Amino acid sequence: MSYRNFKCVPKMIFGRGAFNQLDEVLAAERKDEQDFVVFLVDDVHQDKPLKDRIPVKPQDIVLWVSVAEEPTTKQVDDLTLQVQNHCEREAVSVVGIGGGAAMDLAKAVSLMLTNEGGSAKYQGWDLIENPAVHHIAVPTISGTGAEASRTAVLCGPERKLGLNSDYTVYDQIIMDPELIQGVPKNQWFYTGMDCYIHNIEALEGTFINEFARAFGEKSLELCREVFIDDHIEKDDKLMMASYMGGMSIAYSQVGACHALSYGLGYVLGYKHGIGNCIAFNALEDFYPEGVKEFRKMVDIHNIDIPTGICKDLPAETIAKMVKIAKGMAPLWDNVYGPDWQEKVTDELLTELYLKM
Ligand code: NAD
Ligand code: ZN
């Protein structure tokens, strides 16, 4: 038996207004006048007050990124080239400001600045050769746990797969709950439910251990305070739930919902948060208590969860999704244990998609 030796983020600041400390954190990385920083920012902030609070120096570069589509290897390679063309020196830090998409893009750019050959080459596990440029996450929407994880999920020419490595992990997170105020309600819910679902899948999975359970249970409790109790400090709580959910799955695994959601994402283009909600809504046989509570939260907040999305699709489209979902071996192993292949049949997966 060999246990995972898992790397976590070494430095973090948590608190309302913590964003103001970003300048000071960067000052420690800037050794001389020309040392430059890359700010990779979700372009939703281009017309928000946060824009004028980013501590940009004249030598720095700000990359406004669109997250209308989930991050691609091409987008990462283009952004990396922009940074390389900006200055001959190496950047001293890459700061990702935004949701899971912007945070994953920043992770990937920080890796590609020190690893040659394009990001598609590194989709997989532990393929990265050199340490990344120092990188900092500033979440502005919470739920994915991308701030805590060792992956940067990218859609590549052949597949959607992360750059999974110890070097991917952020050097610093700045968690300022004020930054997640004002996220549109449906999106707040979809991304928040990613966290809720991480916890349910981890806690009910066969991979769970006490380390993952400790984080997962607390994260789940925080999600309930946010989405059921409408707690006055819900932004602080959701931000912490997201981080702890990320820590929990780092030492366990997600399950059936994520496997099916990958199919919805790759074939039908549903983004991670909403795709998870659609899939989870069809999984009462797998997670009866969790799905019941999920539907209660949907009702409380009056959220639109699409239904009937697969019933009119051609059989070959469903078959494509089934193939992708079935390919997520570790996730099914977490659901059923090592004999999962006997249980996860094409018929079962087809039936589940048809329920969505
Ligand atoms: P997102 O990053 O796509 O953002 C969702 C929407 O919210 C976008 O339109 C964005 O512009 C907007 N937004 C962000 N901050 C806002 C703010 N403060 N105010 C108003 N609008 C704001 O969504 P997400 O759910 O955070 O992330 C999904 C992505 O994360 C996917 O690409 C998925 O693959 C990835 N992901 C990564 C991990 C990981 O461990 N690396 C885990 C789960 C998901
Ligand atoms: Zn997820």
mmCIF file of C-alpha atoms and ligand atoms in Angstrom:
data_model
loop_
_atom_site.group_PDB
_atom_site.id
_atom_site.type_symbol
_atom_site.label_atom_id
_atom_site.label_comp_id
_atom_site.label_asym_id
_atom_site.label_seq_id
_atom_site.Cartn_x
_atom_site.Cartn_y
_atom_site.Cartn_z
ATOM 1 C CA MET A 1 0.000 0.000 0.000
ATOM 2 C CA SER A 2 1.349 3.358 -0.954
ATOM 3 C CA TYR A 3 -0.390 6.576 0.033
ATOM 4 C CA ARG A 4 -0.609 9.712 -2.007
ATOM 5 C CA ASN A 5 1.972 12.342 -1.063
ATOM 6 C CA PHE A 6 -0.087 15.342 -1.858
ATOM 7 C CA LYS A 7 1.071 18.855 -2.358
ATOM 8 C CA CYS A 8 -1.111 21.708 -1.137
ATOM 9 C CA VAL A 9 -1.018 25.473 -1.450
ATOM 10 C CA PRO A 10 1.638 26.716 0.978
ATOM 11 C CA LYS A 11 0.384 30.273 1.531
ATOM 12 C CA MET A 12 -3.046 31.769 1.792
ATOM 13 C CA ILE A 13 -4.751 34.893 2.958
ATOM 14 C CA PHE A 14 -8.424 34.804 3.895
ATOM 15 C CA GLY A 15 -10.611 37.749 4.801
ATOM 16 C CA ARG A 16 -12.798 40.591 3.601
ATOM 17 C CA GLY A 17 -10.639 43.152 1.822
ATOM 18 C CA ALA A 18 -7.711 40.706 1.522
ATOM 19 C CA PHE A 19 -7.389 41.656 -2.158
ATOM 20 C CA ASN A 20 -5.686 44.873 -0.980
ATOM 21 C CA GLN A 21 -2.724 42.747 0.131
ATOM 22 C CA LEU A 22 -2.021 41.480 -3.372
ATOM 23 C CA ASP A 23 0.407 44.375 -4.018
ATOM 24 C CA GLU A 24 2.417 43.519 -0.922
ATOM 25 C CA VAL A 25 2.474 39.811 -1.794
ATOM 26 C CA LEU A 26 3.781 40.637 -5.275
ATOM 27 C CA ALA A 27 6.390 43.035 -3.886
ATOM 28 C CA ALA A 28 8.106 40.007 -2.344
ATOM 29 C CA GLU A 29 8.450 38.478 -5.828
ATOM 30 C CA ARG A 30 9.611 41.651 -7.611
ATOM 31 C CA LYS A 31 13.370 41.826 -7.121
ATOM 32 C CA ASP A 32 14.098 44.797 -9.392
ATOM 33 C CA GLU A 33 12.350 47.586 -11.292
ATOM 34 C CA GLN A 34 11.893 45.567 -14.468
ATOM 35 C CA ASP A 35 10.512 42.432 -12.904
ATOM 36 C CA PHE A 36 7.058 42.022 -14.326
ATOM 37 C CA VAL A 37 3.858 40.305 -13.276
ATOM 38 C CA VAL A 38 1.182 38.730 -15.480
ATOM 39 C CA PHE A 39 -2.411 39.417 -14.441
ATOM 40 C CA LEU A 40 -4.770 37.016 -16.152
ATOM 41 C CA VAL A 41 -8.263 38.307 -15.433
ATOM 42 C CA ASP A 42 -11.775 37.122 -16.307
ATOM 43 C CA ASP A 43 -13.069 39.850 -18.637
ATOM 44 C CA VAL A 44 -16.314 40.088 -16.649
ATOM 45 C CA HIS A 45 -14.270 42.392 -14.387
ATOM 46 C CA GLN A 46 -13.413 44.774 -17.189
ATOM 47 C CA ASP A 47 -16.379 46.917 -16.282
ATOM 48 C CA LYS A 48 -16.427 46.273 -12.555
ATOM 49 C CA PRO A 49 -14.732 48.266 -9.772
ATOM 50 C CA LEU A 50 -12.170 45.486 -9.237
ATOM 51 C CA LYS A 51 -10.497 46.577 -12.478
ATOM 52 C CA ASP A 52 -9.082 49.734 -10.891
ATOM 53 C CA ARG A 53 -7.895 47.904 -7.801
ATOM 54 C CA ILE A 54 -5.538 45.512 -9.602
ATOM 55 C CA PRO A 55 -2.005 46.537 -8.526
ATOM 56 C CA VAL A 56 -0.555 46.863 -12.037
ATOM 57 C CA LYS A 57 2.917 48.436 -12.494
ATOM 58 C CA PRO A 58 3.969 49.959 -15.845
ATOM 59 C CA GLN A 59 6.112 46.929 -16.791
ATOM 60 C CA ASP A 60 3.324 44.413 -16.065
ATOM 61 C CA ILE A 61 0.971 42.766 -18.529
ATOM 62 C CA VAL A 62 -2.793 42.361 -18.069
ATOM 63 C CA LEU A 63 -4.492 39.635 -20.102
ATOM 64 C CA TRP A 64 -8.273 39.948 -20.147
ATOM 65 C CA VAL A 65 -9.676 36.520 -20.916
ATOM 66 C CA SER A 66 -13.069 35.416 -22.110
ATOM 67 C CA VAL A 67 -14.489 32.405 -20.293
ATOM 68 C CA ALA A 68 -17.495 32.096 -22.596
ATOM 69 C CA GLU A 69 -16.062 28.701 -23.536
ATOM 70 C CA GLU A 70 -14.181 26.404 -21.182
ATOM 71 C CA PRO A 71 -10.373 26.857 -21.411
ATOM 72 C CA THR A 72 -8.604 25.237 -24.351
ATOM 73 C CA THR A 73 -5.003 24.245 -24.968
ATOM 74 C CA LYS A 74 -4.953 26.704 -27.882
ATOM 75 C CA GLN A 75 -6.086 29.574 -25.656
ATOM 76 C CA VAL A 76 -3.320 28.703 -23.173
ATOM 77 C CA ASP A 77 -0.683 28.580 -25.906
ATOM 78 C CA ASP A 78 -1.819 31.929 -27.367
ATOM 79 C CA LEU A 79 -1.762 33.594 -23.950
ATOM 80 C CA THR A 80 1.668 32.138 -23.207
ATOM 81 C CA LEU A 81 2.973 33.560 -26.478
ATOM 82 C CA GLN A 82 1.577 36.995 -25.613
ATOM 83 C CA VAL A 83 3.523 36.925 -22.351
ATOM 84 C CA GLN A 84 6.710 35.747 -24.085
ATOM 85 C CA ASN A 85 6.378 38.550 -26.634
ATOM 86 C CA HIS A 86 5.830 41.094 -23.874
ATOM 87 C CA CYS A 87 9.336 40.818 -22.417
ATOM 88 C CA GLU A 88 12.502 38.782 -22.790
ATOM 89 C CA ARG A 89 12.730 38.192 -19.087
ATOM 90 C CA GLU A 90 10.693 35.625 -17.297
ATOM 91 C CA ALA A 91 7.609 36.833 -15.425
ATOM 92 C CA VAL A 92 8.015 36.778 -11.634
ATOM 93 C CA SER A 93 4.393 35.846 -10.967
ATOM 94 C CA VAL A 94 1.170 34.949 -12.780
ATOM 95 C CA VAL A 95 -2.001 36.068 -10.994
ATOM 96 C CA GLY A 96 -5.286 34.411 -12.004
ATOM 97 C CA ILE A 97 -8.359 36.471 -11.081
ATOM 98 C CA GLY A 98 -11.805 34.960 -11.713
ATOM 99 C CA GLY A 99 -13.587 31.604 -11.509
ATOM 100 C CA GLY A 100 -12.448 28.062 -12.206
ATOM 101 C CA ALA A 101 -11.815 28.924 -15.845
ATOM 102 C CA ALA A 102 -9.551 31.942 -15.222
ATOM 103 C CA MET A 103 -7.780 30.152 -12.375
ATOM 104 C CA ASP A 104 -7.101 27.134 -14.604
ATOM 105 C CA LEU A 105 -5.856 29.352 -17.440
ATOM 106 C CA ALA A 106 -3.444 31.111 -15.089
ATOM 107 C CA LYS A 107 -2.156 27.799 -13.750
ATOM 108 C CA ALA A 108 -1.609 26.541 -17.288
ATOM 109 C CA VAL A 109 0.161 29.727 -18.476
ATOM 110 C CA SER A 110 2.473 29.674 -15.447
ATOM 111 C CA LEU A 111 3.408 26.093 -16.402
ATOM 112 C CA MET A 112 3.805 26.750 -20.120
ATOM 113 C CA LEU A 113 6.195 29.652 -19.511
ATOM 114 C CA THR A 114 8.727 27.102 -18.248
ATOM 115 C CA ASN A 115 7.766 23.963 -20.216
ATOM 116 C CA GLU A 116 8.151 23.900 -23.983
ATOM 117 C CA GLY A 117 6.101 22.323 -26.725
ATOM 118 C CA GLY A 118 2.540 23.500 -26.088
ATOM 119 C CA SER A 119 0.021 22.589 -23.421
ATOM 120 C CA ALA A 120 -1.644 19.641 -25.220
ATOM 121 C CA LYS A 121 1.596 17.718 -24.742
ATOM 122 C CA TYR A 122 1.158 17.864 -20.966
ATOM 123 C CA GLN A 123 -2.500 16.837 -20.661
ATOM 124 C CA GLY A 124 -2.349 13.888 -18.321
ATOM 125 C CA TRP A 125 -0.683 12.992 -15.046
ATOM 126 C CA ASP A 126 2.749 14.194 -13.948
ATOM 127 C CA LEU A 127 4.040 15.007 -17.416
ATOM 128 C CA ILE A 128 5.250 18.505 -16.486
ATOM 129 C CA GLU A 129 9.053 18.625 -16.334
ATOM 130 C CA ASN A 130 9.940 22.014 -14.860
ATOM 131 C CA PRO A 131 8.519 24.035 -11.963
ATOM 132 C CA ALA A 132 6.062 26.751 -13.002
ATOM 133 C CA VAL A 133 6.482 30.486 -12.623
ATOM 134 C CA HIS A 134 5.194 31.597 -9.186
ATOM 135 C CA HIS A 135 1.396 31.760 -9.421
ATOM 136 C CA ILE A 136 -1.394 33.229 -7.336
ATOM 137 C CA ALA A 137 -5.147 32.526 -7.375
ATOM 138 C CA VAL A 138 -7.751 35.159 -6.597
ATOM 139 C CA PRO A 139 -11.188 33.505 -6.834
ATOM 140 C CA THR A 140 -14.120 35.780 -7.682
ATOM 141 C CA ILE A 141 -16.764 33.011 -7.789
ATOM 142 C CA SER A 142 -16.625 29.959 -5.526
ATOM 143 C CA GLY A 143 -17.288 26.260 -5.805
ATOM 144 C CA THR A 144 -14.883 24.464 -8.139
ATOM 145 C CA GLY A 145 -12.020 24.157 -5.666
ATOM 146 C CA ALA A 146 -9.658 25.000 -8.546
ATOM 147 C CA GLU A 147 -7.829 27.295 -6.115
ATOM 148 C CA ALA A 148 -6.768 24.211 -4.129
ATOM 149 C CA SER A 149 -6.373 21.476 -6.743
ATOM 150 C CA ARG A 150 -3.380 20.054 -8.632
ATOM 151 C CA THR A 151 -5.032 20.230 -12.041
ATOM 152 C CA ALA A 152 -5.795 22.787 -14.746
ATOM 153 C CA VAL A 153 -8.624 21.379 -16.858
ATOM 154 C CA LEU A 154 -8.197 22.038 -20.593
ATOM 155 C CA CYS A 155 -10.097 21.060 -23.731
ATOM 156 C CA GLY A 156 -7.430 19.855 -26.132
ATOM 157 C CA PRO A 157 -7.414 18.660 -29.727
ATOM 158 C CA GLU A 158 -8.159 15.113 -28.612
ATOM 159 C CA ARG A 159 -9.728 15.301 -25.200
ATOM 160 C CA LYS A 160 -10.691 17.317 -22.182
ATOM 161 C CA LEU A 161 -8.026 16.523 -19.653
ATOM 162 C CA GLY A 162 -6.106 18.416 -17.006
ATOM 163 C CA LEU A 163 -2.479 19.318 -16.565
ATOM 164 C CA ASN A 164 -2.191 17.290 -13.367
ATOM 165 C CA SER A 165 1.052 17.796 -11.468
ATOM 166 C CA ASP A 166 2.501 19.036 -8.206
ATOM 167 C CA TYR A 167 3.805 22.066 -10.115
ATOM 168 C CA THR A 168 0.234 22.989 -11.073
ATOM 169 C CA VAL A 169 -0.680 23.778 -7.455
ATOM 170 C CA TYR A 170 -0.839 27.480 -6.658
ATOM 171 C CA ASP A 171 1.931 29.084 -4.560
ATOM 172 C CA GLN A 172 -0.543 31.467 -2.978
ATOM 173 C CA ILE A 173 -4.301 31.975 -2.742
ATOM 174 C CA ILE A 174 -5.937 35.239 -1.788
ATOM 175 C CA MET A 175 -9.482 34.512 -0.634
ATOM 176 C CA ASP A 176 -11.478 37.717 -0.293
ATOM 177 C CA PRO A 177 -15.196 36.966 0.165
ATOM 178 C CA GLU A 178 -16.095 40.493 -0.950
ATOM 179 C CA LEU A 179 -15.065 39.535 -4.480
ATOM 180 C CA ILE A 180 -17.815 36.964 -4.933
ATOM 181 C CA GLN A 181 -20.610 39.411 -4.220
ATOM 182 C CA GLY A 182 -22.773 40.126 -7.203
ATOM 183 C CA VAL A 183 -22.289 36.880 -9.088
ATOM 184 C CA PRO A 184 -25.532 36.271 -11.072
ATOM 185 C CA LYS A 185 -27.812 33.943 -9.131
ATOM 186 C CA ASN A 186 -28.041 30.938 -11.471
ATOM 187 C CA GLN A 187 -24.261 30.972 -11.961
ATOM 188 C CA TRP A 188 -23.677 31.341 -8.190
ATOM 189 C CA PHE A 189 -25.828 28.266 -7.702
ATOM 190 C CA TYR A 190 -24.319 26.136 -10.493
ATOM 191 C CA THR A 191 -20.739 26.779 -9.373
ATOM 192 C CA GLY A 192 -21.680 26.441 -5.690
ATOM 193 C CA MET A 193 -23.330 23.095 -6.424
ATOM 194 C CA ASP A 194 -20.075 21.875 -7.954
ATOM 195 C CA CYS A 195 -18.742 22.082 -4.395
ATOM 196 C CA TYR A 196 -21.828 20.461 -2.868
ATOM 197 C CA ILE A 197 -21.592 17.598 -5.381
ATOM 198 C CA HIS A 198 -17.824 17.151 -4.815
ATOM 199 C CA ASN A 199 -18.606 16.580 -1.161
ATOM 200 C CA ILE A 200 -21.464 14.136 -1.703
ATOM 201 C CA GLU A 201 -19.467 12.126 -4.238
ATOM 202 C CA ALA A 202 -16.354 12.071 -2.068
ATOM 203 C CA LEU A 203 -18.154 11.218 1.173
ATOM 204 C CA GLU A 204 -20.194 8.428 -0.419
ATOM 205 C CA GLY A 205 -17.270 7.042 -2.393
ATOM 206 C CA THR A 206 -15.125 4.002 -1.705
ATOM 207 C CA PHE A 207 -11.885 6.063 -1.726
ATOM 208 C CA ILE A 208 -12.829 8.138 1.289
ATOM 209 C CA ASN A 209 -10.434 8.320 4.239
ATOM 210 C CA GLU A 210 -10.477 10.388 7.409
ATOM 211 C CA PHE A 211 -8.429 13.201 5.855
ATOM 212 C CA ALA A 212 -10.882 13.666 2.979
ATOM 213 C CA ARG A 213 -13.886 13.130 5.236
ATOM 214 C CA ALA A 214 -12.802 15.868 7.650
ATOM 215 C CA PHE A 215 -12.663 18.445 4.851
ATOM 216 C CA GLY A 216 -15.690 17.064 2.993
ATOM 217 C CA GLU A 217 -18.005 17.051 6.005
ATOM 218 C CA LYS A 218 -17.120 20.586 7.013
ATOM 219 C CA SER A 219 -17.470 21.781 3.441
ATOM 220 C CA LEU A 220 -20.903 20.156 3.199
ATOM 221 C CA GLU A 221 -21.975 21.825 6.439
ATOM 222 C CA LEU A 222 -20.882 25.195 5.047
ATOM 223 C CA CYS A 223 -22.794 24.545 1.796
ATOM 224 C CA ARG A 224 -25.952 23.927 3.842
ATOM 225 C CA GLU A 225 -25.481 27.201 5.718
ATOM 226 C CA VAL A 226 -25.145 28.967 2.375
ATOM 227 C CA PHE A 227 -27.838 27.326 0.276
ATOM 228 C CA ILE A 228 -30.405 26.313 2.912
ATOM 229 C CA ASP A 229 -29.981 28.726 5.820
ATOM 230 C CA ASP A 230 -29.122 31.770 3.667
ATOM 231 C CA HIS A 231 -26.588 32.696 6.353
ATOM 232 C CA ILE A 232 -25.641 36.354 6.647
ATOM 233 C CA GLU A 233 -21.970 35.430 6.112
ATOM 234 C CA LYS A 234 -22.727 33.196 3.173
ATOM 235 C CA ASP A 235 -19.991 34.612 0.946
ATOM 236 C CA ASP A 236 -17.307 33.842 3.534
ATOM 237 C CA LYS A 237 -18.788 30.392 4.024
ATOM 238 C CA LEU A 238 -19.023 29.517 0.341
ATOM 239 C CA MET A 239 -15.454 30.622 -0.280
ATOM 240 C CA MET A 240 -14.222 28.373 2.516
ATOM 241 C CA ALA A 241 -16.507 25.504 1.425
ATOM 242 C CA SER A 242 -14.975 25.635 -2.047
ATOM 243 C CA TYR A 243 -11.411 25.442 -0.710
ATOM 244 C CA MET A 244 -12.261 22.609 1.692
ATOM 245 C CA GLY A 245 -14.159 20.701 -1.008
ATOM 246 C CA GLY A 246 -11.033 20.957 -3.167
ATOM 247 C CA MET A 247 -8.886 19.649 -0.293
ATOM 248 C CA SER A 248 -11.309 16.783 0.243
ATOM 249 C CA ILE A 249 -11.279 15.535 -3.353
ATOM 250 C CA ALA A 250 -7.509 15.963 -3.544
ATOM 251 C CA TYR A 251 -7.372 12.963 -1.218
ATOM 252 C CA SER A 252 -10.450 11.109 -2.484
ATOM 253 C CA GLN A 253 -12.290 11.272 -5.818
ATOM 254 C CA VAL A 254 -15.495 12.496 -7.430
ATOM 255 C CA GLY A 255 -18.081 10.022 -8.738
ATOM 256 C CA ALA A 256 -20.991 9.247 -11.042
ATOM 257 C CA CYS A 257 -22.176 12.822 -11.466
ATOM 258 C CA HIS A 258 -18.820 14.111 -12.670
ATOM 259 C CA ALA A 259 -18.382 11.135 -15.007
ATOM 260 C CA LEU A 260 -21.736 11.829 -16.672
ATOM 261 C CA SER A 261 -21.182 15.581 -16.642
ATOM 262 C CA TYR A 262 -17.952 15.170 -18.634
ATOM 263 C CA GLY A 263 -20.036 13.519 -21.370
ATOM 264 C CA LEU A 264 -22.536 16.379 -21.352
ATOM 265 C CA GLY A 265 -19.708 18.884 -21.493
ATOM 266 C CA TYR A 266 -17.693 17.316 -24.262
ATOM 267 C CA VAL A 267 -20.532 16.337 -26.567
ATOM 268 C CA LEU A 268 -23.243 18.925 -25.847
ATOM 269 C CA GLY A 269 -21.097 21.804 -24.592
ATOM 270 C CA TYR A 270 -22.628 22.164 -21.123
ATOM 271 C CA LYS A 271 -20.213 23.890 -18.769
ATOM 272 C CA HIS A 272 -18.995 22.151 -15.648
ATOM 273 C CA GLY A 273 -21.330 23.683 -13.041
ATOM 274 C CA ILE A 274 -24.605 23.440 -14.931
ATOM 275 C CA GLY A 275 -23.643 20.064 -16.418
ATOM 276 C CA ASN A 276 -23.146 18.710 -12.908
ATOM 277 C CA CYS A 277 -26.541 20.037 -11.823
ATOM 278 C CA ILE A 278 -28.284 18.394 -14.810
ATOM 279 C CA ALA A 279 -26.551 15.070 -14.175
ATOM 280 C CA PHE A 280 -26.991 15.117 -10.407
ATOM 281 C CA ASN A 281 -30.728 15.707 -10.806
ATOM 282 C CA ALA A 282 -30.941 12.277 -12.494
ATOM 283 C CA LEU A 283 -28.928 10.391 -9.863
ATOM 284 C CA GLU A 284 -31.378 9.726 -7.046
ATOM 285 C CA ASP A 285 -30.577 5.997 -7.208
ATOM 286 C CA PHE A 286 -26.922 6.757 -6.527
ATOM 287 C CA TYR A 287 -27.162 9.580 -4.003
ATOM 288 C CA PRO A 288 -30.757 9.556 -2.669
ATOM 289 C CA GLU A 289 -30.253 11.952 0.277
ATOM 290 C CA GLY A 290 -27.990 14.271 -1.656
ATOM 291 C CA VAL A 291 -30.345 14.569 -4.623
ATOM 292 C CA LYS A 292 -33.301 15.223 -2.309
ATOM 293 C CA GLU A 293 -31.420 18.030 -0.589
ATOM 294 C CA PHE A 294 -30.193 19.367 -3.943
ATOM 295 C CA ARG A 295 -33.782 19.657 -5.191
ATOM 296 C CA LYS A 296 -34.737 21.453 -1.992
ATOM 297 C CA MET A 297 -31.977 23.997 -2.632
ATOM 298 C CA VAL A 298 -33.095 24.375 -6.253
ATOM 299 C CA ASP A 299 -36.611 25.168 -4.985
ATOM 300 C CA ILE A 300 -35.469 27.602 -2.304
ATOM 301 C CA HIS A 301 -33.524 29.645 -4.844
ATOM 302 C CA ASN A 302 -35.851 29.111 -7.749
ATOM 303 C CA ILE A 303 -33.046 27.951 -10.074
ATOM 304 C CA ASP A 304 -33.523 26.716 -13.637
ATOM 305 C CA ILE A 305 -32.134 23.202 -14.062
ATOM 306 C CA PRO A 306 -32.676 22.092 -17.681
ATOM 307 C CA THR A 307 -34.500 18.769 -18.077
ATOM 308 C CA GLY A 308 -35.440 16.632 -21.058
ATOM 309 C CA ILE A 309 -32.204 17.575 -22.821
ATOM 310 C CA CYS A 310 -31.341 14.067 -24.052
ATOM 311 C CA LYS A 311 -34.677 12.521 -24.899
ATOM 312 C CA ASP A 312 -34.683 13.679 -28.542
ATOM 313 C CA LEU A 313 -31.002 13.161 -29.261
ATOM 314 C CA PRO A 314 -29.882 10.649 -31.921
ATOM 315 C CA ALA A 315 -28.641 7.342 -30.497
ATOM 316 C CA GLU A 316 -25.093 8.011 -31.734
ATOM 317 C CA THR A 317 -24.881 11.253 -29.762
ATOM 318 C CA ILE A 318 -25.907 9.456 -26.582
ATOM 319 C CA ALA A 319 -23.425 6.687 -27.409
ATOM 320 C CA LYS A 320 -20.630 9.269 -27.606
ATOM 321 C CA MET A 321 -21.490 10.591 -24.164
ATOM 322 C CA VAL A 322 -21.741 7.057 -22.789
ATOM 323 C CA LYS A 323 -18.251 6.329 -24.074
ATOM 324 C CA ILE A 324 -16.790 9.410 -22.422
ATOM 325 C CA ALA A 325 -18.571 8.775 -19.121
ATOM 326 C CA LYS A 326 -17.478 5.141 -19.122
ATOM 327 C CA GLY A 327 -13.876 6.158 -19.725
ATOM 328 C CA MET A 328 -13.659 7.895 -16.346
ATOM 329 C CA ALA A 329 -12.303 4.766 -14.649
ATOM 330 C CA PRO A 330 -11.108 6.227 -11.320
ATOM 331 C CA LEU A 331 -14.479 7.911 -10.788
ATOM 332 C CA TRP A 332 -16.392 4.634 -11.248
ATOM 333 C CA ASP A 333 -13.858 2.833 -9.120
ATOM 334 C CA ASN A 334 -14.719 5.355 -6.415
ATOM 335 C CA VAL A 335 -18.438 4.655 -6.864
ATOM 336 C CA TYR A 336 -18.426 0.853 -7.063
ATOM 337 C CA GLY A 337 -14.946 -0.336 -6.132
ATOM 338 C CA PRO A 338 -12.503 -2.257 -8.341
ATOM 339 C CA ASP A 339 -15.241 -4.406 -9.960
ATOM 340 C CA TRP A 340 -16.984 -1.359 -11.378
ATOM 341 C CA GLN A 341 -16.784 -2.632 -14.951
ATOM 342 C CA GLU A 342 -19.418 -5.255 -14.220
ATOM 343 C CA LYS A 343 -21.831 -2.566 -13.078
ATOM 344 C CA VAL A 344 -21.174 0.341 -15.412
ATOM 345 C CA THR A 345 -22.795 -0.949 -18.586
ATOM 346 C CA ASP A 346 -23.720 1.001 -21.706
ATOM 347 C CA GLU A 347 -27.386 0.282 -20.891
ATOM 348 C CA LEU A 348 -27.110 1.836 -17.441
ATOM 349 C CA LEU A 349 -25.369 4.953 -18.733
ATOM 350 C CA THR A 350 -27.796 5.336 -21.646
ATOM 351 C CA GLU A 351 -30.721 5.091 -19.256
ATOM 352 C CA LEU A 352 -29.195 7.754 -17.017
ATOM 353 C CA TYR A 353 -28.634 10.158 -19.914
ATOM 354 C CA LEU A 354 -32.200 9.641 -21.088
ATOM 355 C CA LYS A 355 -33.417 10.704 -17.643
ATOM 356 C CA MET A 356 -31.646 14.075 -17.902
HETATM 357 P P1 NAD B 1 -16.306 30.177 -14.719
HETATM 358 O O1 NAD B 1 -14.918 30.442 -14.307
HETATM 359 O O2 NAD B 1 -16.575 29.670 -16.075
HETATM 360 O O3 NAD B 1 -17.202 31.469 -14.441
HETATM 361 C C1 NAD B 1 -18.602 31.390 -14.573
HETATM 362 C C2 NAD B 1 -19.192 32.729 -14.918
HETATM 363 O O4 NAD B 1 -19.137 33.600 -13.790
HETATM 364 C C3 NAD B 1 -18.435 33.435 -16.036
HETATM 365 O O5 NAD B 1 -19.349 34.034 -16.903
HETATM 366 C C4 NAD B 1 -17.624 34.478 -15.299
HETATM 367 O O6 NAD B 1 -17.321 35.575 -16.117
HETATM 368 C C5 NAD B 1 -18.563 34.840 -14.174
HETATM 369 N N1 NAD B 1 -17.959 35.470 -12.994
HETATM 370 C C6 NAD B 1 -16.827 35.128 -12.335
HETATM 371 N N2 NAD B 1 -16.644 35.942 -11.266
HETATM 372 C C7 NAD B 1 -17.673 36.819 -11.271
HETATM 373 C C8 NAD B 1 -18.033 37.905 -10.411
HETATM 374 N N3 NAD B 1 -17.340 38.211 -9.306
HETATM 375 N N4 NAD B 1 -19.159 38.590 -10.731
HETATM 376 C C9 NAD B 1 -19.917 38.257 -11.795
HETATM 377 N N5 NAD B 1 -19.625 37.257 -12.642
HETATM 378 C C10 NAD B 1 -18.510 36.533 -12.362
HETATM 379 O O7 NAD B 1 -17.038 29.142 -13.717
HETATM 380 P P2 NAD B 1 -16.602 28.183 -12.570
HETATM 381 O O8 NAD B 1 -17.804 27.350 -12.333
HETATM 382 O O9 NAD B 1 -15.961 28.893 -11.448
HETATM 383 O O10 NAD B 1 -15.469 27.309 -13.249
HETATM 384 C C11 NAD B 1 -15.734 26.336 -14.238
HETATM 385 C C12 NAD B 1 -14.423 25.943 -14.846
HETATM 386 O O11 NAD B 1 -13.589 25.404 -13.835
HETATM 387 C C13 NAD B 1 -14.537 24.903 -15.926
HETATM 388 O O12 NAD B 1 -13.689 25.288 -16.979
HETATM 389 C C14 NAD B 1 -14.046 23.629 -15.262
HETATM 390 O O13 NAD B 1 -13.438 22.755 -16.170
HETATM 391 C C15 NAD B 1 -13.055 24.170 -14.270
HETATM 392 N N6 NAD B 1 -12.876 23.334 -13.078
HETATM 393 C C16 NAD B 1 -11.615 23.171 -12.625
HETATM 394 C C17 NAD B 1 -11.365 22.425 -11.494
HETATM 395 C C18 NAD B 1 -9.970 22.255 -11.019
HETATM 396 O O14 NAD B 1 -9.738 21.591 -10.017
HETATM 397 N N7 NAD B 1 -8.992 22.835 -11.666
HETATM 398 C C19 NAD B 1 -12.419 21.853 -10.783
HETATM 399 C C20 NAD B 1 -13.712 22.044 -11.257
HETATM 400 C C21 NAD B 1 -13.930 22.808 -12.398
HETATM 401 ZN ZN ZN B 2 -16.449 19.595 -10.192
#
